[in-house]
Amino acid sequence: RSQEGPESFAGSDSMRRVDMAMDIPNTMRAIEVTEPGEPEVLVIGERAVPPLGADDVLIRVAAAGVNRADVMQRRGNYPPPPGASDVLGLEVSGVVAAVGAAVSGWRVGDAVCALLAGGGYAEYCAVPAPQCLPVPGGIDLVDGAALPEVVLTVWTNVFERGRLASGETLLVHGGSSGIGTMAIQLARAFGARVFVTAGSAEKCAACETLGADRAVNYRETDFVEAVRTAAGDRGVDVVLDMVGCDYLQKNLDLLNIEGRLVIIALMSGARAEIDLATLMRRRLMVTGSTLRARSVAEKSAVVDAARERVWPLLETGRVRPVIYQRLPLAQAADAHRLMESSSHIGKLLLVT
């Protein structure tokens, strides 16, 4: 199917639309997981176009973002919440093909991106209307798929749970990931200094180009001492961690008094011991969250906050998604191999 770029839209930048009637088929292409396993278990198949609930928007998908959560689900370690599609994919961009009877604020033809509980690796997906956002002006429809998961994850964890404020310091582990590249830009936009860890000189350079004050190659350097030195012999106020177990004590050691550690992934494991006296003495906070299992109302609150605070930065081009590669939907297995190799910088997209 052809892809619509910015030239295909009419109207204001804040609500771009495609002026065309939607001919919705009964079936669609979707990526199937034949059994839990390696990337080769991902194959293209045929599914019924999902039914449209009264509060839902049906999206003709232009692209789906690829996330590590998809890899976990493919392996059988992250099942979808009750009632969610078993098709992989937690974020998409596309064009509204139909709206439910109770939906207001969206019309057929609107260019949207959306946060999903599942179902993104397909030509159509149904999503509760409050989880949709307009594709910002100046961002290609396909590239809009790189926004929902990373923007909403960064906003709710760094700014809501981590309470990062102007003048504070943030350490981001995995700075070259999709989430990392967005966290760098948003933290800088809101007046914070940013330090990151990454796994190669190329990735470190990319992070510094995006605005990181210091990027540390964790394969070669002790990030605790390097970050402390870069911060002027001080610690940091907030840590955004995707590693988990192996980094827990190091993260705590780096936090300033009243510091906040926010954990969003567990790549090195979920269980670790800590010295509780350290938390008490320095008044530290350890927290974490996931988005997928939250209620529609909870997700809607995050969407509304991001639309108010982050979308203006995207509209003006001050913050942009970093896209590493766009692959056809049928090459989902290749996208997962890339994700697992950790060789990418920014987001991987599957284009329908």
Coordinates of C-alpha atoms in Angstrom, one line a residue, residues 26 41 80 90 92 99 121 123 131 142 153 189 233 285 310 326:
N26 CA -13.0 -7.6 6.0
V41 CA 8.5 -17.3 14.5
P80 CA -1.1 -9.0 26.5
L90 CA 2.2 -1.0 21.2
V92 CA 1.1 3.1 15.6
V99 CA -15.0 6.1 14.6
Y121 CA 1.8 -5.1 13.7
E123 CA -2.9 -3.0 8.6
Q131 CA -5.3 7.0 23.5
V142 CA 5.0 7.1 9.1
T153 CA 6.9 6.6 28.8
A189 CA 13.9 21.3 26.6
D233 CA 31.8 16.1 41.8
M285 CA 12.9 7.4 46.3
V310 CA 5.3 17.9 24.7
R326 CA 12.0 1.8 8.4

